[in-house]
Each structure stands twice: as C-alpha cells, then as structure tokens.
XYZ file of C-alpha atoms in Angstrom:
81
model
C 0.025 -0.006 -0.003
C 1.287 3.472 -0.783
C 1.589 6.051 2.041
C 2.867 9.676 1.893
C 4.887 10.850 4.872
C 5.830 14.570 5.303
C 8.765 15.113 7.573
C 11.643 17.465 6.739
C 10.748 16.271 3.156
C 7.903 14.549 1.507
C 8.521 10.742 1.168
C 6.485 7.982 -0.572
C 6.538 4.546 1.142
C 5.324 1.180 -0.026
C 4.303 -0.503 3.309
C 2.449 -3.704 4.053
C -0.848 -3.530 5.938
C 0.923 -5.141 8.902
C 3.433 -2.456 9.574
C 3.008 -0.053 12.540
C 3.567 3.511 13.102
C 6.761 2.448 14.858
C 7.878 1.035 11.484
C 7.293 4.382 9.879
C 9.206 6.245 12.493
C 12.290 3.862 11.964
C 12.117 4.545 8.224
C 12.071 8.386 8.903
C 14.903 7.963 11.373
C 17.037 6.210 8.768
C 16.402 8.758 6.052
C 16.424 12.009 8.030
C 17.973 11.389 11.512
C 15.546 12.275 14.276
C 15.137 9.407 16.681
C 11.941 7.344 16.869
C 11.445 8.587 20.433
C 11.445 12.211 19.354
C 9.006 11.786 16.470
C 5.310 12.447 16.644
C 3.178 11.042 13.679
C 0.013 12.704 13.070
C -2.995 12.099 10.825
C -5.299 15.059 10.232
C -3.698 16.627 13.265
C -4.281 13.577 15.473
C -1.253 11.825 17.100
C -0.931 8.171 16.188
C 0.482 5.569 18.714
C 3.512 3.440 17.931
C 1.419 0.341 18.129
C -1.230 1.420 15.607
C -1.363 -0.922 12.681
C -1.347 0.889 9.253
C -3.691 -1.662 7.740
C -6.377 -1.284 10.436
C -6.904 2.270 9.328
C -7.938 3.689 5.908
C -4.593 5.185 5.351
C -3.681 4.207 1.793
C -2.767 7.387 -0.368
C -3.056 9.411 2.945
C -0.410 11.810 4.113
C 1.137 11.457 7.510
C 2.855 14.412 9.126
C 5.962 13.737 11.354
C 7.058 16.394 13.882
C 9.486 16.138 16.452
C 8.758 16.467 20.235
C 11.217 19.074 21.406
C 10.336 18.761 24.940
C 11.829 15.957 26.897
C 9.914 16.710 30.011
C 6.711 18.688 30.323
C 5.881 20.396 33.402
C 2.181 21.408 33.964
C 1.389 24.054 36.626
C -1.167 26.549 37.641
C -0.264 30.140 38.289
C -0.794 31.367 41.791
C -4.075 33.272 42.294
C-alpha cells in the first residue's frame, strides 16, 4: 500500500498492511535522523500511537505528518491566584 509521509521532506513509502507507526518512525529515522522517540506522527492533526497498525486504518494514499517532540519533560502547573 502506498503512503505519503511529510517530515523534513515528502516521502512516498510502500508499506505492508501489517506495519505499525513505529515502523514508519524507523524509516524516517534512517532517512532524516530524528530518533523514533522524538518523532510524533499525525494524521489530520491527531497523534498516532506507535503500536497502531497501518492496515487497520484507511490510510492508503493518505499523508502522515511527522514532527519532533522538542520537550523531553513537560511540566504542567497553575499560576498562583
């Protein structure tokens, strides 16, 4: 199945329906360098999980967006009142 992945550049992948988002991240790491742990894969703005199987979604001919998560640790807090 054909899948488009936009990271730093646009890539076209032929993937099997059994591959996961983690496999896509590994392809991007090999091509562009950002580690799999730092990548966030989005479909229509919604983050996908690493164990999501490509064939279980209607992703053929879709474009996935890959961004990097630049924040290693997130701290959530409330401002004092």
